[in-house]
PDB file of C-alpha atoms in Angstrom:
ATOM      1  CA  LEU P   1      -0.049  -0.221  -0.159  1.00 91.00           C
ATOM      2  CA  PHE P   2       2.766   2.440   0.786  1.00 87.00           C
ATOM      3  CA  PHE P   3       4.616   1.717  -2.436  1.00 89.00           C
ATOM      4  CA  LEU P   4       1.533   2.175  -4.342  1.00 93.00           C
ATOM      5  CA  MET P   5       0.641   5.593  -2.702  1.00 93.00           C
ATOM      6  CA  VAL P   6       4.383   6.573  -3.526  1.00 90.00           C
ATOM      7  CA  LEU P   7       3.937   5.540  -7.098  1.00 90.00           C
ATOM      8  CA  LEU P   8       0.661   7.373  -7.241  1.00 92.00           C
ATOM      9  CA  GLY P   9       1.837  10.572  -5.797  1.00 90.00           C
ATOM     10  CA  TRP P  10       4.931  10.589  -8.093  1.00 88.00           C
ATOM     11  CA  MET P  11       2.667   9.983 -11.133  1.00 88.00           C
ATOM     12  CA  ASN P  12       0.467  12.803 -10.091  1.00 89.00           C
ATOM     13  CA  ILE P  13       3.502  14.988  -9.863  1.00 86.00           C
ATOM     14  CA  TYR P  14       4.658  14.293 -13.314  1.00 85.00           C
ATOM     15  CA  ALA P  15       1.151  14.592 -14.889  1.00 83.00           C
ATOM     16  CA  ALA P  16       0.721  18.018 -13.153  1.00 84.00           C
ATOM     17  CA  THR P  17       4.251  18.989 -14.736  1.00 77.00           C
ATOM     18  CA  PHE P  18       3.987  17.277 -17.977  1.00 75.00           C
ATOM     19  CA  SER P  19       5.058  19.399 -21.016  1.00 73.00           C
ATOM     20  CA  GLU P  20       5.680  18.328 -24.596  1.00 74.00           C
ATOM     21  CA  THR P  21       9.315  19.871 -24.249  1.00 71.00           C
ATOM     22  CA  HIS P  22      10.313  17.959 -20.891  1.00 65.00           C
ATOM     23  CA  SER P  23       8.533  14.568 -21.419  1.00 66.00           C
ATOM     24  CA  SER P  24      11.279  12.410 -19.808  1.00 74.00           C
ATOM     25  CA  VAL P  25      10.480  11.076 -16.352  1.00 74.00           C
ATOM     26  CA  PHE P  26      13.976  10.981 -15.411  1.00 77.00           C
ATOM     27  CA  ASP P  27      14.436  14.872 -16.375  1.00 75.00           C
ATOM     28  CA  LEU P  28      16.020  16.103 -12.924  1.00 74.00           C
ATOM     29  CA  SER P  29      15.364  19.771 -14.089  1.00 74.00           C
ATOM     30  CA  GLN P  30      11.573  18.942 -13.532  1.00 77.00           C
ATOM     31  CA  ASN P  31       9.879  18.593 -10.426  1.00 79.00           C
ATOM     32  CA  HIS P  32       8.771  14.957 -11.366  1.00 81.00           C
ATOM     33  CA  GLY P  33      12.488  14.168 -11.818  1.00 81.00           C
ATOM     34  CA  LYS P  34      13.622  15.591  -8.437  1.00 82.00           C
ATOM     35  CA  GLN P  35      10.984  13.655  -6.712  1.00 86.00           C
ATOM     36  CA  LEU P  36      11.977  10.560  -8.492  1.00 87.00           C
ATOM     37  CA  LEU P  37      15.620  11.100  -7.286  1.00 85.00           C
ATOM     38  CA  TRP P  38      14.352  11.736  -3.407  1.00 85.00           C
ATOM     39  CA  ILE P  39      11.897   8.879  -3.823  1.00 91.00           C
ATOM     40  CA  ALA P  40      15.210   6.433  -4.790  1.00 90.00           C
ATOM     41  CA  THR P  41      17.314   8.036  -2.149  1.00 89.00           C
ATOM     42  CA  SER P  42      14.819   7.444   0.637  1.00 89.00           C
ATOM     43  CA  PHE P  43      14.551   3.987  -0.314  1.00 91.00           C
ATOM     44  CA  VAL P  44      18.275   3.713  -0.210  1.00 93.00           C
ATOM     45  CA  LEU P  45      18.363   5.274   3.468  1.00 89.00           C
ATOM     46  CA  VAL P  46      15.600   3.210   4.548  1.00 89.00           C
ATOM     47  CA  TRP P  47      17.569   0.278   3.678  1.00 92.00           C
ATOM     48  CA  LEU P  48      20.922   1.682   5.359  1.00 91.00           C
ATOM     49  CA  VAL P  49      18.625   2.305   8.527  1.00 86.00           C
ATOM     50  CA  MET P  50      17.199  -1.007   8.585  1.00 90.00           C
ATOM     51  CA  MET P  51      20.690  -2.635   8.058  1.00 93.00           C
ATOM     52  CA  ILE P  52      22.372  -0.570  10.865  1.00 90.00           C
ATOM     53  CA  ASP P  53      22.132  -2.093  14.409  1.00 88.00           C
ATOM     54  CA  GLY P  54      19.771  -0.182  16.680  1.00 83.00           C
ATOM     55  CA  ARG P  55      22.327  -0.040  19.484  1.00 88.00           C
ATOM     56  CA  PHE P  56      24.165   2.548  16.962  1.00 89.00           C
ATOM     57  CA  PHE P  57      20.958   4.960  17.517  1.00 87.00           C
ATOM     58  CA  ASP P  58      20.918   4.726  21.161  1.00 86.00           C
ATOM     59  CA  SER P  59      24.656   5.191  21.671  1.00 90.00           C
ATOM     60  CA  SER P  60      24.944   8.246  19.135  1.00 91.00           C
ATOM     61  CA  ALA P  61      21.402   9.933  19.900  1.00 92.00           C
ATOM     62  CA  PHE P  62      23.036  13.026  21.042  1.00 94.00           C
ATOM     63  CA  LEU P  63      25.740  13.160  18.641  1.00 95.00           C
ATOM     64  CA  ILE P  64      23.226  12.771  15.783  1.00 94.00           C
ATOM     65  CA  TYR P  65      21.210  15.666  17.779  1.00 95.00           C
ATOM     66  CA  GLY P  66      24.239  17.715  18.025  1.00 95.00           C
ATOM     67  CA  ILE P  67      24.865  17.461  14.360  1.00 95.00           C
ATOM     68  CA  VAL P  68      21.344  18.365  13.250  1.00 94.00           C
ATOM     69  CA  VAL P  69      21.439  21.387  15.498  1.00 95.00           C
ATOM     70  CA  SER P  70      24.943  22.629  14.035  1.00 95.00           C
ATOM     71  CA  ALA P  71      23.269  22.077  10.862  1.00 93.00           C
ATOM     72  CA  LEU P  72      20.438  24.332  11.801  1.00 92.00           C
ATOM     73  CA  ILE P  73      22.868  26.869  13.122  1.00 93.00           C
ATOM     74  CA  GLY P  74      24.757  26.694   9.708  1.00 91.00           C
ATOM     75  CA  VAL P  75      21.840  26.972   7.834  1.00 90.00           C
ATOM     76  CA  LEU P  76      21.334  30.660   9.412  1.00 90.00           C
ATOM     77  CA  VAL P  77      24.582  31.365   8.418  1.00 88.00           C
ATOM     78  CA  PHE P  78      25.191  29.925   4.975  1.00 88.00           C
ATOM     79  CA  GLY P  79      21.928  29.120   3.791  1.00 81.00           C
ATOM     80  CA  VAL P  80      19.760  30.248   0.744  1.00 84.00           C
ATOM     81  CA  GLU P  81      16.537  32.263   1.058  1.00 81.00           C
ATOM     82  CA  ILE P  82      13.720  30.758  -0.697  1.00 80.00           C
ATOM     83  CA  LYS P  83      10.509  32.614  -0.204  1.00 80.00           C
ATOM     84  CA  GLY P  84      11.394  34.541   2.656  1.00 81.00           C
ATOM     85  CA  SER P  85      12.793  31.683   4.503  1.00 81.00           C
ATOM     86  CA  LYS P  86      16.626  31.135   4.816  1.00 82.00           C
ATOM     87  CA  ALA P  87      16.191  27.437   5.614  1.00 83.00           C
ATOM     88  CA  TRP P  88      17.906  25.751   2.825  1.00 82.00           C
ATOM     89  CA  PHE P  89      21.508  24.689   1.899  1.00 86.00           C
ATOM     90  CA  ALA P  90      21.813  24.711  -1.844  1.00 82.00           C
ATOM     91  CA  VAL P  91      24.259  22.508  -3.877  1.00 81.00           C
ATOM     92  CA  GLY P  92      24.294  23.854  -7.623  1.00 75.00           C
ATOM     93  CA  ASP P  93      21.145  24.878  -9.347  1.00 72.00           C
ATOM     94  CA  THR P  94      18.545  21.848  -8.279  1.00 69.00           C
ATOM     95  CA  PHE P  95      19.641  20.287  -5.010  1.00 76.00           C
ATOM     96  CA  ARG P  96      18.523  21.799  -2.052  1.00 81.00           C
ATOM     97  CA  LEU P  97      18.572  20.354   1.612  1.00 83.00           C
ATOM     98  CA  GLN P  98      16.570  21.633   4.463  1.00 86.00           C
ATOM     99  CA  PRO P  99      17.937  20.717   7.888  1.00 89.00           C
ATOM    100  CA  ALA P 100      14.937  21.346   9.841  1.00 88.00           C
ATOM    101  CA  GLU P 101      13.615  17.766   8.187  1.00 88.00           C
ATOM    102  CA  PHE P 102      16.541  16.071   9.737  1.00 91.00           C
ATOM    103  CA  ALA P 103      16.369  18.043  13.069  1.00 92.00           C
ATOM    104  CA  LYS P 104      12.888  16.159  13.813  1.00 91.00           C
ATOM    105  CA  PHE P 105      14.856  12.710  13.465  1.00 91.00           C
ATOM    106  CA  GLY P 106      17.628  14.174  15.573  1.00 93.00           C
ATOM    107  CA  THR P 107      15.312  15.593  18.389  1.00 93.00           C
ATOM    108  CA  THR P 108      13.362  12.478  18.477  1.00 91.00           C
ATOM    109  CA  LEU P 109      16.460  10.181  19.071  1.00 93.00           C
ATOM    110  CA  ALA P 110      17.601  12.840  21.734  1.00 93.00           C
ATOM    111  CA  MET P 111      14.238  12.649  23.399  1.00 91.00           C
ATOM    112  CA  ALA P 112      14.174   8.918  23.346  1.00 89.00           C
ATOM    113  CA  LYS P 113      17.657   8.619  24.639  1.00 91.00           C
ATOM    114  CA  LEU P 114      16.754  11.127  27.565  1.00 90.00           C
ATOM    115  CA  LEU P 115      13.287   9.438  28.570  1.00 85.00           C
ATOM    116  CA  SER P 116      14.894   5.761  28.293  1.00 86.00           C
ATOM    117  CA  SER P 117      17.660   6.595  30.776  1.00 82.00           C
ATOM    118  CA  PHE P 118      17.811   4.939  33.966  1.00 79.00           C
ATOM    119  CA  ASN P 119      16.154   6.892  36.853  1.00 79.00           C
ATOM    120  CA  ILE P 120      14.390   9.309  34.769  1.00 77.00           C
ATOM    121  CA  LYS P 121      10.930  10.534  35.998  1.00 77.00           C
ATOM    122  CA  VAL P 122       9.193  13.036  33.875  1.00 74.00           C
ATOM    123  CA  ARG P 123       7.637  14.495  36.940  1.00 76.00           C
ATOM    124  CA  ASP P 124      10.849  15.648  38.123  1.00 81.00           C
ATOM    125  CA  LEU P 125      11.577  19.078  37.305  1.00 82.00           C
ATOM    126  CA  LYS P 126      15.286  18.621  36.250  1.00 86.00           C
ATOM    127  CA  THR P 127      13.723  16.142  33.583  1.00 83.00           C
ATOM    128  CA  ARG P 128      11.284  18.368  32.397  1.00 82.00           C
ATOM    129  CA  ILE P 129      13.919  21.222  31.735  1.00 87.00           C
ATOM    130  CA  ARG P 130      16.170  18.806  30.018  1.00 89.00           C
ATOM    131  CA  ALA P 131      13.448  17.530  28.033  1.00 87.00           C
ATOM    132  CA  PHE P 132      12.235  21.150  27.360  1.00 88.00           C
ATOM    133  CA  VAL P 133      15.521  22.248  26.305  1.00 92.00           C
ATOM    134  CA  ILE P 134      16.192  19.480  23.767  1.00 92.00           C
ATOM    135  CA  VAL P 135      12.986  20.509  22.134  1.00 90.00           C
ATOM    136  CA  ALA P 136      13.403  24.205  22.492  1.00 91.00           C
ATOM    137  CA  VAL P 137      16.595  24.581  20.994  1.00 94.00           C
ATOM    138  CA  PRO P 138      15.830  23.505  17.192  1.00 93.00           C
ATOM    139  CA  VAL P 139      12.445  25.077  17.800  1.00 92.00           C
ATOM    140  CA  VAL P 140      14.143  28.592  18.211  1.00 92.00           C
ATOM    141  CA  LEU P 141      16.503  28.023  15.584  1.00 92.00           C
ATOM    142  CA  ILE P 142      13.874  26.762  13.007  1.00 91.00           C
ATOM    143  CA  ALA P 143      11.688  29.958  14.069  1.00 89.00           C
ATOM    144  CA  LEU P 144      14.959  32.346  13.364  1.00 90.00           C
ATOM    145  CA  GLN P 145      14.733  31.153   9.725  1.00 87.00           C
ATOM    146  CA  PRO P 146      11.771  31.755   9.956  1.00 85.00           C
ATOM    147  CA  ASP P 147       9.821  28.600   9.336  1.00 82.00           C
ATOM    148  CA  THR P 148       6.789  28.404  11.416  1.00 83.00           C
ATOM    149  CA  GLY P 149       5.333  25.410   9.893  1.00 83.00           C
ATOM    150  CA  SER P 150       8.300  23.354  10.768  1.00 83.00           C
ATOM    151  CA  ALA P 151       8.579  24.753  14.084  1.00 84.00           C
ATOM    152  CA  LEU P 152       4.928  24.012  14.762  1.00 84.00           C
ATOM    153  CA  VAL P 153       5.549  20.129  14.483  1.00 87.00           C
ATOM    154  CA  TYR P 154       7.318  20.152  17.724  1.00 85.00           C
ATOM    155  CA  ILE P 155       4.373  20.483  19.685  1.00 83.00           C
ATOM    156  CA  ALA P 156       4.120  16.918  19.169  1.00 83.00           C
ATOM    157  CA  PHE P 157       6.676  16.151  21.926  1.00 83.00           C
ATOM    158  CA  VAL P 158       4.034  17.401  24.437  1.00 82.00           C
ATOM    159  CA  PHE P 159       2.208  14.019  23.861  1.00 81.00           C
ATOM    160  CA  VAL P 160       5.456  12.280  23.979  1.00 81.00           C
ATOM    161  CA  MET P 161       6.016  13.715  27.513  1.00 81.00           C
ATOM    162  CA  TYR P 162       2.277  13.157  28.556  1.00 80.00           C
ATOM    163  CA  ARG P 163       2.539   9.531  27.714  1.00 80.00           C
ATOM    164  CA  GLU P 164       5.834   9.243  29.663  1.00 78.00           C
ATOM    165  CA  GLY P 165       3.952  10.762  32.838  1.00 77.00           C
ATOM    166  CA  LEU P 166       3.604  14.403  32.269  1.00 76.00           C
ATOM    167  CA  SER P 167       0.600  15.874  34.206  1.00 76.00           C
ATOM    168  CA  GLY P 168      -2.610  16.078  32.070  1.00 80.00           C
ATOM    169  CA  LYS P 169      -2.797  19.584  33.712  1.00 83.00           C
ATOM    170  CA  VAL P 170      -0.050  20.915  31.178  1.00 78.00           C
ATOM    171  CA  LEU P 171      -2.178  19.665  28.154  1.00 78.00           C
ATOM    172  CA  LEU P 172      -5.257  21.540  29.578  1.00 84.00           C
ATOM    173  CA  LEU P 173      -3.116  24.764  30.262  1.00 84.00           C
ATOM    174  CA  GLY P 174      -1.795  24.323  26.736  1.00 76.00           C
ATOM    175  CA  LEU P 175      -5.190  23.663  25.272  1.00 79.00           C
ATOM    176  CA  ALA P 176      -6.677  26.687  27.033  1.00 85.00           C
ATOM    177  CA  ALA P 177      -3.871  28.909  25.850  1.00 80.00           C
ATOM    178  CA  VAL P 178      -4.648  27.804  22.256  1.00 75.00           C
TER     179      VAL P 178
END
């Protein structure tokens, strides 16, 4: 089902951008060609992640987090502004990379590492502060780009904290604030 959805999505992009002058499905100067490249890259990355031992991610969670935070800082300095947001690294004319997407993965790993540590209790103020800092650092860096849409995704970490024992009063307070 997943592969069918990916194929149908890619075919829709191809159909929406079809023109007589660029009819090749492998034309990397067109959106459908770029999407096909990303689909192939994602399959390779998924295969690599599945082949890597899970202990690697456990032992290098904070290293990966540090790398993505460094990339978020780097995009503020060396990034390319596109549509008012300095959120992309550009390599050449056609390849762009948005570190905010990788920051979601890195933040998730760091949060999982923190919450799976021994003697961690979410009700303790120290644990809450550490978890808040892990989430707040990328949120602030992404908001500085400004890319509010990507920054808002991090609100989902409240549900992770709630599942791990954060008081429901915090959820109600947040809902009341909204």
